[in-house]
């Protein structure tokens, strides 16, 4: 079974409060989502492998470490996942970015795939699938299905807020995938919104409502 991590770093929790606030406008919402995504990436990458090297300082040779060159990929689930990409790229500028386009049918809440474009070597990459919201879990499960059917083997899911229902669905469908969250909320309402949540992440990021 995959592990579920709620990243309780004080900066993440502080910024999340402003993300949730209904009076936070589009500009600030975007900035905060990027900042939280960057802080989450910082926590998630703490176990990246290092390799030893040496470096010439002005006065001596020092033993040192550099990243061992693990290949990473960031996979935003469109649209709202796009809001997390720049923040993560600040820390991992060489990561390749693939896109999976899904929307939830408003009646059935079932995910509908409309776009997939991935790095050609996804089977070699450690992939971070990013989406601010994990609600029913349908979109995340479908996105991960889509990646696995194209050869992806090493996947982690990074969401800002999740409902227990979504976590359970991903755990059942993809027990090999670890899930990283800033908050695990209470429940879903009858329209599939996370309660207390933050409302509609795509609309708040792109100003479409
Ligand atoms: C939102 C969100 C997730 C999905 C979560 O996207 O960004 O992708 O809902 O819901 P689920 O866990 O029940 O599948 P939405 O379908 O609203 O599309 P958008 O990002 O294009 O606005
Ligand atoms: N998608 C969102 O953007 N918000 C929710 O609360 C649930 C799904």
Short mmCIF file of C-alpha atoms and ligand atoms in Angstrom, two decimals:
data_model
loop_
_atom_site.label_atom_id
_atom_site.label_comp_id
_atom_site.label_asym_id
_atom_site.label_seq_id
_atom_site.Cartn_x
_atom_site.Cartn_y
_atom_site.Cartn_z
CA UNK A 1 0.00 0.00 0.00
CA UNK A 2 1.27 3.48 -0.86
CA UNK A 3 2.02 5.88 1.96
CA UNK A 4 0.13 9.12 2.59
CA UNK A 5 2.18 12.07 3.84
CA UNK A 6 0.58 15.28 5.11
CA UNK A 7 3.34 17.90 4.92
CA UNK A 8 2.87 19.94 8.07
CA UNK A 9 5.70 22.44 7.55
CA UNK A 10 4.53 25.72 9.17
CA UNK A 11 5.11 27.74 5.97
CA UNK A 12 2.95 25.32 3.98
CA UNK A 13 0.19 25.42 6.58
CA UNK A 14 0.32 29.24 6.84
CA UNK A 15 0.07 29.75 3.08
CA UNK A 16 -2.67 27.13 2.79
CA UNK A 17 -4.88 29.21 5.08
CA UNK A 18 -4.70 32.12 2.62
CA UNK A 19 -5.28 29.78 -0.33
CA UNK A 20 -8.50 28.55 1.31
CA UNK A 21 -9.75 32.06 2.10
CA UNK A 22 -12.58 33.00 -0.26
CA UNK A 23 -11.47 36.64 -0.32
CA UNK A 24 -8.04 35.78 -1.79
CA UNK A 25 -8.00 37.07 -5.39
CA UNK A 26 -6.62 35.39 -8.50
CA UNK A 27 -3.15 36.98 -8.42
CA UNK A 28 -2.47 36.11 -4.80
CA UNK A 29 -4.08 32.66 -5.17
CA UNK A 30 -1.74 31.81 -8.07
CA UNK A 31 1.32 33.02 -6.17
CA UNK A 32 0.38 31.05 -3.08
CA UNK A 33 -0.29 27.83 -5.02
CA UNK A 34 3.14 28.15 -6.65
CA UNK A 35 4.81 28.83 -3.30
CA UNK A 36 3.11 25.86 -1.61
CA UNK A 37 4.01 23.62 -4.55
CA UNK A 38 7.66 24.68 -4.23
CA UNK A 39 7.68 24.03 -0.49
CA UNK A 40 6.06 20.63 -1.03
CA UNK A 41 8.67 19.79 -3.67
CA UNK A 42 11.40 20.76 -1.21
CA UNK A 43 10.03 18.27 1.32
CA UNK A 44 9.39 15.54 -1.24
CA UNK A 45 12.87 15.69 -2.75
CA UNK A 46 14.72 15.39 0.56
CA UNK A 47 15.64 11.76 -0.25
CA UNK A 48 16.98 12.32 -3.76
CA UNK A 49 20.20 10.36 -4.19
CA UNK A 50 23.53 12.20 -4.05
CA UNK A 51 26.92 11.32 -5.45
CA UNK A 52 30.26 12.32 -4.06
CA UNK A 53 32.51 14.77 -5.84
CA UNK A 54 35.17 17.31 -4.95
CA UNK A 55 35.17 21.06 -5.31
CA UNK A 56 38.03 23.55 -5.30
CA UNK A 57 37.28 26.30 -2.81
CA UNK A 58 39.57 29.38 -2.81
CA UNK A 59 41.71 27.71 -0.13
CA UNK A 60 41.45 23.92 -0.43
CA UNK A 61 39.83 20.91 -2.02
CA UNK A 62 36.56 19.94 -0.33
CA UNK A 63 34.68 16.67 -0.47
CA UNK A 64 31.22 17.53 -1.69
CA UNK A 65 27.97 16.10 -3.06
CA UNK A 66 25.89 16.73 -6.13
CA UNK A 67 22.55 15.23 -7.15
CA UNK A 68 23.08 11.80 -8.66
CA UNK A 69 21.23 12.86 -11.79
CA UNK A 70 17.95 11.04 -11.20
CA UNK A 71 15.59 11.85 -14.05
CA UNK A 72 12.47 13.60 -12.86
CA UNK A 73 9.24 14.53 -14.58
CA UNK A 74 6.43 16.83 -13.53
CA UNK A 75 2.98 15.84 -14.80
CA UNK A 76 0.28 18.44 -14.17
CA UNK A 77 -3.32 17.32 -14.55
CA UNK A 78 -4.89 20.08 -16.66
CA UNK A 79 -6.03 22.61 -15.93
CA UNK A 80 -5.47 23.24 -12.29
CA UNK A 81 -2.28 21.18 -12.01
CA UNK A 82 -0.58 23.80 -14.19
CA UNK A 83 -0.71 26.14 -11.20
CA UNK A 84 1.83 23.98 -9.37
CA UNK A 85 4.41 23.55 -12.15
CA UNK A 86 6.40 26.79 -11.96
CA UNK A 87 6.86 26.49 -8.20
CA UNK A 88 8.31 22.99 -8.56
CA UNK A 89 10.46 24.01 -11.55
CA UNK A 90 12.11 26.69 -9.42
CA UNK A 91 13.67 23.85 -7.41
CA UNK A 92 14.04 21.28 -10.19
CA UNK A 93 14.69 23.38 -13.31
CA UNK A 94 15.80 20.42 -15.43
CA UNK A 95 12.67 18.35 -14.84
CA UNK A 96 10.74 17.52 -18.00
CA UNK A 97 7.05 18.41 -17.98
CA UNK A 98 4.30 16.20 -19.41
CA UNK A 99 0.62 17.08 -19.56
CA UNK A 100 -2.50 15.02 -18.95
CA UNK A 101 -5.75 16.82 -19.76
CA UNK A 102 -8.79 15.64 -17.82
CA UNK A 103 -11.99 17.28 -16.71
CA UNK A 104 -14.71 16.02 -14.43
CA UNK A 105 -18.06 15.64 -16.12
CA UNK A 106 -20.22 17.92 -13.94
CA UNK A 107 -23.14 15.42 -13.95
CA UNK A 108 -21.39 12.10 -13.44
CA UNK A 109 -18.17 13.46 -11.80
CA UNK A 110 -16.35 10.92 -14.01
CA UNK A 111 -13.01 12.07 -15.52
CA UNK A 112 -12.88 12.62 -19.29
CA UNK A 113 -9.40 12.56 -20.91
CA UNK A 114 -8.86 15.11 -23.69
CA UNK A 115 -5.07 15.55 -24.01
CA UNK A 116 -1.87 13.62 -23.24
CA UNK A 117 1.65 14.75 -24.15
CA UNK A 118 4.55 13.18 -22.25
CA UNK A 119 8.36 13.10 -22.31
CA UNK A 120 9.47 10.23 -24.57
CA UNK A 121 11.38 8.47 -21.78
CA UNK A 122 8.73 8.44 -19.03
CA UNK A 123 9.54 4.83 -18.17
CA UNK A 124 12.96 5.98 -16.90
CA UNK A 125 11.69 8.99 -14.93
CA UNK A 126 10.45 9.48 -11.42
CA UNK A 127 7.17 11.29 -12.05
CA UNK A 128 5.42 13.79 -9.80
CA UNK A 129 1.76 13.95 -10.81
CA UNK A 130 0.46 17.31 -9.57
CA UNK A 131 -3.08 18.58 -9.06
CA UNK A 132 -4.21 20.94 -6.30
CA UNK A 133 -7.33 18.88 -5.54
CA UNK A 134 -7.88 15.16 -4.91
CA UNK A 135 -11.67 14.93 -4.51
CA UNK A 136 -13.38 11.69 -5.62
CA UNK A 137 -9.95 10.58 -6.85
CA UNK A 138 -11.33 9.77 -10.31
CA UNK A 139 -9.08 12.25 -12.13
CA UNK A 140 -5.90 11.16 -10.35
CA UNK A 141 -6.64 7.45 -10.86
CA UNK A 142 -7.34 8.03 -14.56
CA UNK A 143 -4.21 10.17 -15.01
CA UNK A 144 -2.05 7.51 -13.36
CA UNK A 145 -3.73 4.78 -15.49
CA UNK A 146 -2.86 6.83 -18.54
CA UNK A 147 0.79 7.21 -17.47
CA UNK A 148 1.18 3.54 -16.59
CA UNK A 149 -0.36 2.45 -19.91
CA UNK A 150 2.42 4.48 -21.61
CA UNK A 151 5.17 2.82 -19.56
CA UNK A 152 5.53 4.93 -16.40
CA UNK A 153 6.75 2.88 -13.44
CA UNK A 154 7.68 5.31 -10.73
CA UNK A 155 4.91 7.74 -9.79
CA UNK A 156 4.17 9.99 -6.83
CA UNK A 157 1.00 12.04 -6.47
CA UNK A 158 1.24 15.59 -5.08
CA UNK A 159 -1.99 17.41 -4.17
CA UNK A 160 -2.58 20.42 -1.99
CA UNK A 161 -5.92 19.32 -0.50
CA UNK A 162 -7.48 15.84 -0.51
CA UNK A 163 -10.72 14.30 0.65
CA UNK A 164 -10.52 10.90 2.38
CA UNK A 165 -12.65 9.44 -0.44
CA UNK A 166 -10.02 10.41 -3.04
CA UNK A 167 -7.12 9.08 -1.02
CA UNK A 168 -8.93 5.76 -0.60
CA UNK A 169 -9.66 5.44 -4.33
CA UNK A 170 -6.03 6.12 -5.30
CA UNK A 171 -4.74 3.74 -2.62
CA UNK A 172 -7.00 0.96 -3.95
CA UNK A 173 -6.30 1.55 -7.65
CA UNK A 174 -2.58 2.33 -7.34
CA UNK A 175 -1.09 0.85 -4.16
CA UNK A 176 2.42 1.55 -5.49
CA UNK A 177 1.87 5.34 -5.53
CA UNK A 178 2.76 7.47 -2.50
CA UNK A 179 0.55 10.52 -1.93
CA UNK A 180 1.82 13.90 -0.65
CA UNK A 181 -0.67 16.46 0.68
CA UNK A 182 -0.71 19.81 2.43
CA UNK A 183 -4.05 18.90 4.04
CA UNK A 184 -6.41 15.95 4.37
CA UNK A 185 -9.87 17.49 4.66
CA UNK A 186 -13.14 16.21 6.07
CA UNK A 187 -15.41 14.99 3.29
CA UNK A 188 -16.96 15.64 -0.15
CA UNK A 189 -20.29 17.40 -0.55
CA UNK A 190 -22.99 16.10 -2.88
CA UNK A 191 -21.48 18.08 -5.80
CA UNK A 192 -18.08 16.47 -5.31
CA UNK A 193 -16.46 19.54 -3.70
CA UNK A 194 -13.98 19.04 -0.90
CA UNK A 195 -15.23 20.37 2.46
CA UNK A 196 -13.88 22.69 3.76
CA UNK A 197 -11.53 22.74 0.71
CA UNK A 198 -10.88 25.90 -1.27
CA UNK A 199 -13.69 25.87 -3.84
CA UNK A 200 -12.95 25.29 -7.52
CA UNK A 201 -9.18 25.29 -7.96
CA UNK A 202 -9.21 25.77 -11.77
CA UNK A 203 -11.62 28.69 -11.63
CA UNK A 204 -9.70 30.35 -8.80
CA UNK A 205 -6.35 29.93 -10.60
CA UNK A 206 -7.52 31.11 -13.99
CA UNK A 207 -10.20 33.58 -12.95
CA UNK A 208 -12.90 31.80 -14.95
CA UNK A 209 -15.78 32.36 -12.52
C1 LIG B 1 -10.55 19.51 -10.63
C2 LIG B 1 -9.19 19.33 -9.99
C3 LIG B 1 -8.93 17.87 -10.23
C4 LIG B 1 -10.31 17.26 -10.17
C5 LIG B 1 -10.45 16.56 -8.85
O1 LIG B 1 -10.43 19.62 -12.00
O2 LIG B 1 -8.20 20.15 -10.51
O3 LIG B 1 -8.32 17.59 -11.48
O4 LIG B 1 -11.24 18.34 -10.25
O5 LIG B 1 -11.65 15.92 -8.77
P1 LIG B 1 -11.80 14.34 -8.68
O6 LIG B 1 -10.79 13.89 -7.67
O7 LIG B 1 -13.22 14.16 -8.19
O8 LIG B 1 -11.60 13.75 -10.03
P2 LIG B 1 -11.68 19.95 -12.95
O9 LIG B 1 -12.31 18.68 -13.44
O10 LIG B 1 -12.58 20.93 -12.27
O11 LIG B 1 -11.00 20.57 -14.23
P3 LIG B 1 -10.12 21.90 -14.38
O12 LIG B 1 -8.83 21.66 -13.62
O13 LIG B 1 -9.92 21.96 -15.85
O14 LIG B 1 -10.89 23.05 -13.83
N1 LIG B 2 -12.13 20.13 -7.82
C1 LIG B 2 -11.94 21.35 -7.28
O1 LIG B 2 -11.39 22.24 -7.92
N2 LIG B 2 -12.38 21.56 -6.04
C2 LIG B 2 -13.00 20.62 -5.31
O2 LIG B 2 -13.37 20.87 -4.15
C3 LIG B 2 -13.19 19.36 -5.90
C4 LIG B 2 -12.74 19.14 -7.16
#
